[in-house]
Structures are given as structure tokens and as C-alpha cells.
PDB file of C-alpha atoms in Angstrom:
ATOM      1  CA  MET I   1     -39.911  59.982 -34.698  1.00 69.00           C
ATOM      2  CA  ARG I   2     -38.804  56.526 -35.818  1.00 78.00           C
ATOM      3  CA  SER I   3     -42.198  55.039 -35.078  1.00 86.00           C
ATOM      4  CA  GLU I   4     -43.800  57.872 -37.068  1.00 90.00           C
ATOM      5  CA  ILE I   5     -41.758  56.825 -40.081  1.00 92.00           C
ATOM      6  CA  LYS I   6     -42.933  53.225 -39.861  1.00 92.00           C
ATOM      7  CA  LYS I   7     -46.573  54.314 -39.485  1.00 93.00           C
ATOM      8  CA  ALA I   8     -46.461  56.912 -42.273  1.00 94.00           C
ATOM      9  CA  SER I   9     -47.924  56.214 -45.681  1.00 94.00           C
ATOM     10  CA  ASP I  10     -45.806  56.263 -48.819  1.00 94.00           C
ATOM     11  CA  ALA I  11     -46.989  59.768 -49.711  1.00 96.00           C
ATOM     12  CA  GLU I  12     -46.226  61.011 -46.194  1.00 96.00           C
ATOM     13  CA  LEU I  13     -42.734  59.526 -46.420  1.00 96.00           C
ATOM     14  CA  ARG I  14     -42.105  61.394 -49.659  1.00 96.00           C
ATOM     15  CA  THR I  15     -43.283  64.623 -48.010  1.00 96.00           C
ATOM     16  CA  LEU I  16     -41.090  64.006 -44.948  1.00 95.00           C
ATOM     17  CA  LEU I  17     -38.111  63.369 -47.191  1.00 97.00           C
ATOM     18  CA  VAL I  18     -38.591  66.642 -49.066  1.00 97.00           C
ATOM     19  CA  GLU I  19     -38.980  68.543 -45.776  1.00 97.00           C
ATOM     20  CA  GLU I  20     -35.861  67.019 -44.217  1.00 97.00           C
ATOM     21  CA  ARG I  21     -33.778  67.714 -47.315  1.00 97.00           C
ATOM     22  CA  GLY I  22     -35.024  71.326 -47.198  1.00 97.00           C
ATOM     23  CA  ARG I  23     -34.066  71.641 -43.539  1.00 95.00           C
ATOM     24  CA  LEU I  24     -30.619  70.224 -44.251  1.00 95.00           C
ATOM     25  CA  ARG I  25     -30.161  72.716 -47.086  1.00 95.00           C
ATOM     26  CA  GLU I  26     -31.212  75.582 -44.787  1.00 91.00           C
ATOM     27  CA  GLU I  27     -28.755  74.431 -42.119  1.00 90.00           C
ATOM     28  CA  ARG I  28     -25.926  74.332 -44.639  1.00 89.00           C
ATOM     29  CA  PHE I  29     -26.604  77.858 -45.877  1.00 86.00           C
ATOM     30  CA  ALA I  30     -27.057  79.182 -42.349  1.00 84.00           C
ATOM     31  CA  ALA I  31     -23.763  77.636 -41.278  1.00 77.00           C
ATOM     32  CA  ALA I  32     -21.948  79.264 -44.196  1.00 79.00           C
ATOM     33  CA  GLY I  33     -22.882  82.757 -43.013  1.00 78.00           C
ATOM     34  CA  SER I  34     -22.322  82.502 -39.297  1.00 79.00           C
ATOM     35  CA  ARG I  35     -21.660  80.166 -36.427  1.00 79.00           C
ATOM     36  CA  PRO I  36     -24.553  77.705 -36.065  1.00 76.00           C
ATOM     37  CA  LYS I  37     -26.384  77.287 -32.757  1.00 82.00           C
ATOM     38  CA  ASP I  38     -26.561  73.506 -33.050  1.00 85.00           C
ATOM     39  CA  THR I  39     -23.486  72.090 -34.730  1.00 86.00           C
ATOM     40  CA  ASN I  40     -25.021  68.594 -34.816  1.00 92.00           C
ATOM     41  CA  ALA I  41     -28.155  69.675 -36.687  1.00 91.00           C
ATOM     42  CA  PRO I  42     -26.878  68.707 -40.166  1.00 92.00           C
ATOM     43  CA  ALA I  43     -25.924  65.249 -38.915  1.00 95.00           C
ATOM     44  CA  LYS I  44     -29.357  64.835 -37.323  1.00 95.00           C
ATOM     45  CA  HIS I  45     -31.050  65.742 -40.590  1.00 96.00           C
ATOM     46  CA  ARG I  46     -28.837  63.370 -42.572  1.00 97.00           C
ATOM     47  CA  ARG I  47     -29.674  60.517 -40.187  1.00 97.00           C
ATOM     48  CA  GLN I  48     -33.385  61.289 -40.468  1.00 97.00           C
ATOM     49  CA  ILE I  49     -33.117  61.306 -44.268  1.00 97.00           C
ATOM     50  CA  ALA I  50     -31.345  57.950 -44.101  1.00 97.00           C
ATOM     51  CA  ARG I  51     -34.109  56.520 -41.891  1.00 97.00           C
ATOM     52  CA  ILE I  52     -36.771  57.641 -44.354  1.00 97.00           C
ATOM     53  CA  LEU I  53     -34.877  56.242 -47.339  1.00 97.00           C
ATOM     54  CA  THR I  54     -34.308  52.969 -45.484  1.00 96.00           C
ATOM     55  CA  GLU I  55     -38.016  52.615 -44.753  1.00 96.00           C
ATOM     56  CA  GLN I  56     -38.896  53.367 -48.382  1.00 96.00           C
ATOM     57  CA  ARG I  57     -36.412  50.745 -49.574  1.00 96.00           C
ATOM     58  CA  ALA I  58     -37.691  48.160 -47.083  1.00 95.00           C
ATOM     59  CA  ARG I  59     -41.248  48.728 -48.280  1.00 94.00           C
ATOM     60  CA  SER I  60     -40.259  48.375 -51.924  1.00 94.00           C
ATOM     61  CA  LEU I  61     -38.433  45.136 -51.158  1.00 94.00           C
ATOM     62  CA  ARG I  62     -41.407  43.801 -49.206  1.00 92.00           C
ATOM     63  CA  SER I  63     -43.785  44.572 -52.031  1.00 90.00           C
ATOM     64  CA  ALA I  64     -41.429  43.038 -54.606  1.00 90.00           C
ATOM     65  CA  SER I  65     -41.044  39.847 -52.596  1.00 86.00           C
ATOM     66  CA  SER I  66     -44.779  39.529 -52.005  1.00 80.00           C
ATOM     67  CA  THR I  67     -45.483  39.701 -55.745  1.00 75.00           C
ATOM     68  CA  ASP I  68     -42.995  36.928 -56.583  1.00 65.00           C
TER      69      ASP I  68
END
């Protein structure tokens, strides 16, 4: 999955970010109603969101430094 993030385009990263945030939201609401099957799922989604945001930030820094 990490290599997919590095290979993804900017638009794909935005789509992945929206999807992961949606999954995290679903996990939170599911956990509120009953006992979740995978208790680590929210943490996994948060880490994936962080990876996507990190890649987006790295790309913006690379493009800013190349224009200087």
C-alpha cells in the first residue's frame, strides 16, 4: 500500500484520502453501537491517512523547492 501511495497521482491521493477518512468515520460509528471485530482498524486508518498526508506534503515541498 505504501508503494501505491508514492506511485499515485495527486488526484488519486485526494481520492484515497477521502476514502480513508470515510472508512475511519464508519469505524467510529460502528464501534459506538457494538463491539468492533477489529479493534485496531481505526488506528490503521489513521496511519494510512497520515501516510497520504505526508506524501502530499513531500510533493508540495519538492515542487516549491524546484521552483526556487
